[in-house]
Coordinates of C-alpha atoms in Angstrom, one line a residue:
Chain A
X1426 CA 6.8 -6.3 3.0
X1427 CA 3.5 -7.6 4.6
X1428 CA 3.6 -11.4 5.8
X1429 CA 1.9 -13.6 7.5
X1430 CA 4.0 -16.3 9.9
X1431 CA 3.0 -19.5 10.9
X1432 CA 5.2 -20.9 13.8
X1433 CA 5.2 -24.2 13.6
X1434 CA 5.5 -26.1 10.5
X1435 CA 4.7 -29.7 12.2
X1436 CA 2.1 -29.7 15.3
X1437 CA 0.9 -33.3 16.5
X1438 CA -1.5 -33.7 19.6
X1439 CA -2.8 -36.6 20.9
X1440 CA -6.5 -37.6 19.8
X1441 CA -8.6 -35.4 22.6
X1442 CA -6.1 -32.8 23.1
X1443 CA -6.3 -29.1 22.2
X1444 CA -5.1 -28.1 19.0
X1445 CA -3.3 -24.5 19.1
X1446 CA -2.2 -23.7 15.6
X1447 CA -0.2 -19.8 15.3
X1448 CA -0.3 -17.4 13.2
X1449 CA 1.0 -13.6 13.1
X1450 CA 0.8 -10.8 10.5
X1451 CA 2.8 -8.0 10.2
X1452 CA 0.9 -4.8 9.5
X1453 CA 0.0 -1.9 11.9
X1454 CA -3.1 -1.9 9.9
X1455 CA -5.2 -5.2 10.4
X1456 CA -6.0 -6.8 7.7
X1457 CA -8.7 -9.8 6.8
X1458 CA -7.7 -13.0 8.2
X1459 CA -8.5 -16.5 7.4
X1460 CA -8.1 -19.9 7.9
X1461 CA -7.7 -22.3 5.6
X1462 CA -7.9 -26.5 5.7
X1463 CA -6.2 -28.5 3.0
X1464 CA -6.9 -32.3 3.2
X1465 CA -4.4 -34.3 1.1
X1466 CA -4.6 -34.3 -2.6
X1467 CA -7.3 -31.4 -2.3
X1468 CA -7.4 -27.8 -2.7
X1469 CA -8.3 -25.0 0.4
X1470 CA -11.4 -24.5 1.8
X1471 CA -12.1 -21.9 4.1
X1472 CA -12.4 -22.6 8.3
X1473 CA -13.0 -18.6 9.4
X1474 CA -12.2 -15.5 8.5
X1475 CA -12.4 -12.4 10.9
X1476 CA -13.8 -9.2 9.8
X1477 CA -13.7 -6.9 12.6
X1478 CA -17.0 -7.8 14.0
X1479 CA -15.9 -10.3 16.8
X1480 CA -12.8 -11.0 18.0
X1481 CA -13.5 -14.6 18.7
X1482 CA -14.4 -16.1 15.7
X1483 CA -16.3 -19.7 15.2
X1484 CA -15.5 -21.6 12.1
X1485 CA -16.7 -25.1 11.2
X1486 CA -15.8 -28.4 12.1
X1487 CA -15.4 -26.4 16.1
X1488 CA -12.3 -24.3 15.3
X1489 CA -12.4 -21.5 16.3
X1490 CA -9.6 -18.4 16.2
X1491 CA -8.7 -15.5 18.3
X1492 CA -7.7 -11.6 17.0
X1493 CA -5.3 -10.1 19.1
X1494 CA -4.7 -6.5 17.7
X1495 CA -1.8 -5.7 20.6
X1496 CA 0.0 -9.2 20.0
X1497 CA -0.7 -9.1 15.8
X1498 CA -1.8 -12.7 16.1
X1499 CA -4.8 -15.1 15.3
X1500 CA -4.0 -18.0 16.3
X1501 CA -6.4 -21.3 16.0
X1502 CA -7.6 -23.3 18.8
X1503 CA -9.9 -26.5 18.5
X1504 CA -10.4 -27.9 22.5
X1505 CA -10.9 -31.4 21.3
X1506 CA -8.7 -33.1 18.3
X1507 CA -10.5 -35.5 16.2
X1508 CA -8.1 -38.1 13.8
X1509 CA -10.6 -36.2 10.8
X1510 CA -8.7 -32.7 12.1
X1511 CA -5.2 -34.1 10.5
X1512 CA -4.8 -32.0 7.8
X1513 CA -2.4 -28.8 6.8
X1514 CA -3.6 -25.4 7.5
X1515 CA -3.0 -22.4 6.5
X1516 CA -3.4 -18.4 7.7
X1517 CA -3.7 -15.9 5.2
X1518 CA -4.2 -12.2 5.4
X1519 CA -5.9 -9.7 2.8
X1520 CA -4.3 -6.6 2.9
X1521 CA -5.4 -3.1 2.4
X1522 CA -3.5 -3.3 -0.9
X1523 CA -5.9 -6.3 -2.4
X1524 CA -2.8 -8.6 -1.7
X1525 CA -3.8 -12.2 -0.2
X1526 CA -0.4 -13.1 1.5
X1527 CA -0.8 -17.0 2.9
X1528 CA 1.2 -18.3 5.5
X1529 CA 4.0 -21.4 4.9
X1530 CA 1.0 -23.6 6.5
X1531 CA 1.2 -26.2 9.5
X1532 CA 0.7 -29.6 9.1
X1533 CA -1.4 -30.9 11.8
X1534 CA -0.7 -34.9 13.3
X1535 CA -3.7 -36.2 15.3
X1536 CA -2.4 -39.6 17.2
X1537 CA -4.8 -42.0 18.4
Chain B
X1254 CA -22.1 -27.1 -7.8
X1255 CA -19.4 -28.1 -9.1
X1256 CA -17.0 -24.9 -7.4
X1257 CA -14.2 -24.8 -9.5
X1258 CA -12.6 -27.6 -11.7
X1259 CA -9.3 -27.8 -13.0
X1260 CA -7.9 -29.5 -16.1
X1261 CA -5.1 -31.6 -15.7
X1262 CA -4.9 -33.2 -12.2
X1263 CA -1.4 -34.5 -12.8
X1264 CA 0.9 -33.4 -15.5
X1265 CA 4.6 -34.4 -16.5
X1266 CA 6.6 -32.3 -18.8
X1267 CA 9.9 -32.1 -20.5
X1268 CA 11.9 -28.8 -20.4
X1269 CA 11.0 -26.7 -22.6
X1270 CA 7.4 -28.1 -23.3
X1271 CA 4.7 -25.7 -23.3
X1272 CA 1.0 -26.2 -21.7
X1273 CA -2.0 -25.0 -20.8
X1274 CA -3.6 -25.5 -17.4
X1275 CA -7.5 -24.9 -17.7
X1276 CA -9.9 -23.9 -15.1
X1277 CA -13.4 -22.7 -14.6
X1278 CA -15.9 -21.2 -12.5
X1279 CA -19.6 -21.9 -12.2
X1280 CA -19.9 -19.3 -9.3
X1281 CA -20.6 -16.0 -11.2
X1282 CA -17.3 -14.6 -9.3
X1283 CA -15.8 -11.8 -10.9
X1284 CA -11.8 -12.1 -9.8
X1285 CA -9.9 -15.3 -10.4
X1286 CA -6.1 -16.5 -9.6
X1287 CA -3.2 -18.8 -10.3
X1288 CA -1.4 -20.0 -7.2
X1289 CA 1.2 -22.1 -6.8
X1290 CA 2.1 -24.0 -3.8
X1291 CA 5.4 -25.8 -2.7
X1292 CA 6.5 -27.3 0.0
X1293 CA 7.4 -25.0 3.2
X1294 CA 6.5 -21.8 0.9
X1295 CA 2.4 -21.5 1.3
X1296 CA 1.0 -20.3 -2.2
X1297 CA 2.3 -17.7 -3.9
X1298 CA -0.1 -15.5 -6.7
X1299 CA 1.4 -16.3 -9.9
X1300 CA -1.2 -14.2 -11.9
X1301 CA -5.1 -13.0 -10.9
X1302 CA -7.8 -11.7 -13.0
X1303 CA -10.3 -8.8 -11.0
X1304 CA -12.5 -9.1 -13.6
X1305 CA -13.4 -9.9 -17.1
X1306 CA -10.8 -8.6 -19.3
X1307 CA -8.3 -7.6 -17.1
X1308 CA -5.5 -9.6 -15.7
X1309 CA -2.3 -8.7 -13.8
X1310 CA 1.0 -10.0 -12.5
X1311 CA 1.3 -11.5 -8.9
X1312 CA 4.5 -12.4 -6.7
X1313 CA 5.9 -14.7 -9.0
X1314 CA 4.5 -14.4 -12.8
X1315 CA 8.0 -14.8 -14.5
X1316 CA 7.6 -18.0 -17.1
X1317 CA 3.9 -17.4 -17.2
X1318 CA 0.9 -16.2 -19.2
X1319 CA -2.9 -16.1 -18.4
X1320 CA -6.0 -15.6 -20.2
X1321 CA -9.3 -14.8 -19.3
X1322 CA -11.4 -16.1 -22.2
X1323 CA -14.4 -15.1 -20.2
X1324 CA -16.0 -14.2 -17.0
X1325 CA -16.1 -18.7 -16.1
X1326 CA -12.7 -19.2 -17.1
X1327 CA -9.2 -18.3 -16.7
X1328 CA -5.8 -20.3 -18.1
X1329 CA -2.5 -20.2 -17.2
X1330 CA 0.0 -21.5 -19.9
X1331 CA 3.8 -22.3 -19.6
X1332 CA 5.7 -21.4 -22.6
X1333 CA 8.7 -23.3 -22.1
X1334 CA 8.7 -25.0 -18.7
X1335 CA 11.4 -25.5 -16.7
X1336 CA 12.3 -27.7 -13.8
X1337 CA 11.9 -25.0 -11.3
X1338 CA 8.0 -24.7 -12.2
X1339 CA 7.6 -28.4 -10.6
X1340 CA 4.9 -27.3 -8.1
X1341 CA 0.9 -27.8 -7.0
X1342 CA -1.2 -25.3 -9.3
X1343 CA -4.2 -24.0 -7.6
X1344 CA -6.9 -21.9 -9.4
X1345 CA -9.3 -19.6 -6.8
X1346 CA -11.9 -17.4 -7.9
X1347 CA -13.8 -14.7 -5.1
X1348 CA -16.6 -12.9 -6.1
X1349 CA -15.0 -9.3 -6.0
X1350 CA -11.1 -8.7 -5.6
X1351 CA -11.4 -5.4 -3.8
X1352 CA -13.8 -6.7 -1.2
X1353 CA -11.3 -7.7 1.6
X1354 CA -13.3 -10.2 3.2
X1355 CA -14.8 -12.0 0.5
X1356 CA -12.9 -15.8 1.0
X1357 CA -11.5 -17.7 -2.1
X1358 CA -12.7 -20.4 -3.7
X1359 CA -10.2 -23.1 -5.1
X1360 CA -9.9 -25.8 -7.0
X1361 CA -8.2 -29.3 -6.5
X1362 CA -5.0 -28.5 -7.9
X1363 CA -2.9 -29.5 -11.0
X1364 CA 0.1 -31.6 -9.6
X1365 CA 2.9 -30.9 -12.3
X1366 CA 6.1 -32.0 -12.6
X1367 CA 9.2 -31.3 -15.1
X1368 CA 11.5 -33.3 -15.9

């Protein structure tokens, strides 16, 4: 069955540090891939998708996420955490099927 | 714009009560969904709707029915609930459900619980 597999249920970084949040989908076909940001008592909104244009794709807020076709990932990487980052995210993946499959999401910890 | 709202925020239910969540769109999307999200499990598609008039099961549409009264709005409705439908409901809508990279729109989410 297609998937999508977020490692890490719990990141924290300090305030500063690089966020790296992972995600990897199981197809031989790439599908859509997105990014989603859930702040508490809220519903998703969208950080980036990738289409097949770019690889590296730029979302808001400075996020930004990387397709890797050989290593099935996209992961998220923000260089600088902000305390406004702390939030759960979640990686989903629209499949050829019209199936969006959604990650378990991380939770993301920004200390000061 | 107000997106998409959904009606109840919080909810608490005996078993075997029935209820309707509501939601609507004020985005002219054609497709809508019913998630539901709990903890460690991401959201699952309970139920989606490609277009007016249509609707169709998901990964987990047992002890559920939807309607889509129109193209703005799309309800999901426990018949008899049960403690194992305790979760965060989240209504999305895109604006066409075979167009892969067309994002989803959600709502705020219906926190109910059963008791």
């Amino acid at each position: 069955a297609q998937s999508v597999t977020q490692l890490g249920s719990h990141v924290s970084v300090s305030e500063g540090a690089l966020v790296l949040l992972r995600c990897n989908y199981s197809s031989s076909v790439p599908p859509y891939l997105f990014w989603y940001v859930q702040y508490p008592n809220q519903g998703l909104q969208l950080l980036l998708k990738y289409t097949s244009a770019a690889t590296l794709v730029k979302g808001i807020n400075g996020f930004e996420a990387e397709f890797k076709k050989s290593e099935t990932s996209f992961h998220l990487t923000k260089p600088s955490a902000h305390m406004s980052d702390a939030a759960e995210y979640f990686c989903a993946a629209h499949y050829n099927n019209n199936d969006m499959r959604f990650g378990a999401g991380t939770r993301l910890t920004v200390k000061p | 714009n107000a997106g998409v709202t959904q009606t109840p925020k919080f909810q608490v239910l005996k078993t075997g009560q029935s209820m309707t969540l509501q939601c609507a769109q004020d985005m002219n999307h054609n497709s809508m969904y019913w998630y539901r999200q709990d903890p460690g499990m991401g959201l699952r598609l309970i139920y989606y709707s490609a277009s007016e008039g249509t609707t169709d099961k998901g990964e987990v549409p047992n002890g559920y029915n939807v309607s889509r009264l129109n193209k703005r709005e799309f309800s999901l409705r426990l018949e008899s609930a049960a403690p194992s439908q305790t979760s965060v409901y989240f209504c999305a809508s895109s604006e066409r459900r075979g167009a892969r990279n067309s994002p989803l729109h959600f709502g705020n989410g219906t926190r109910l619980t059963v008791t």
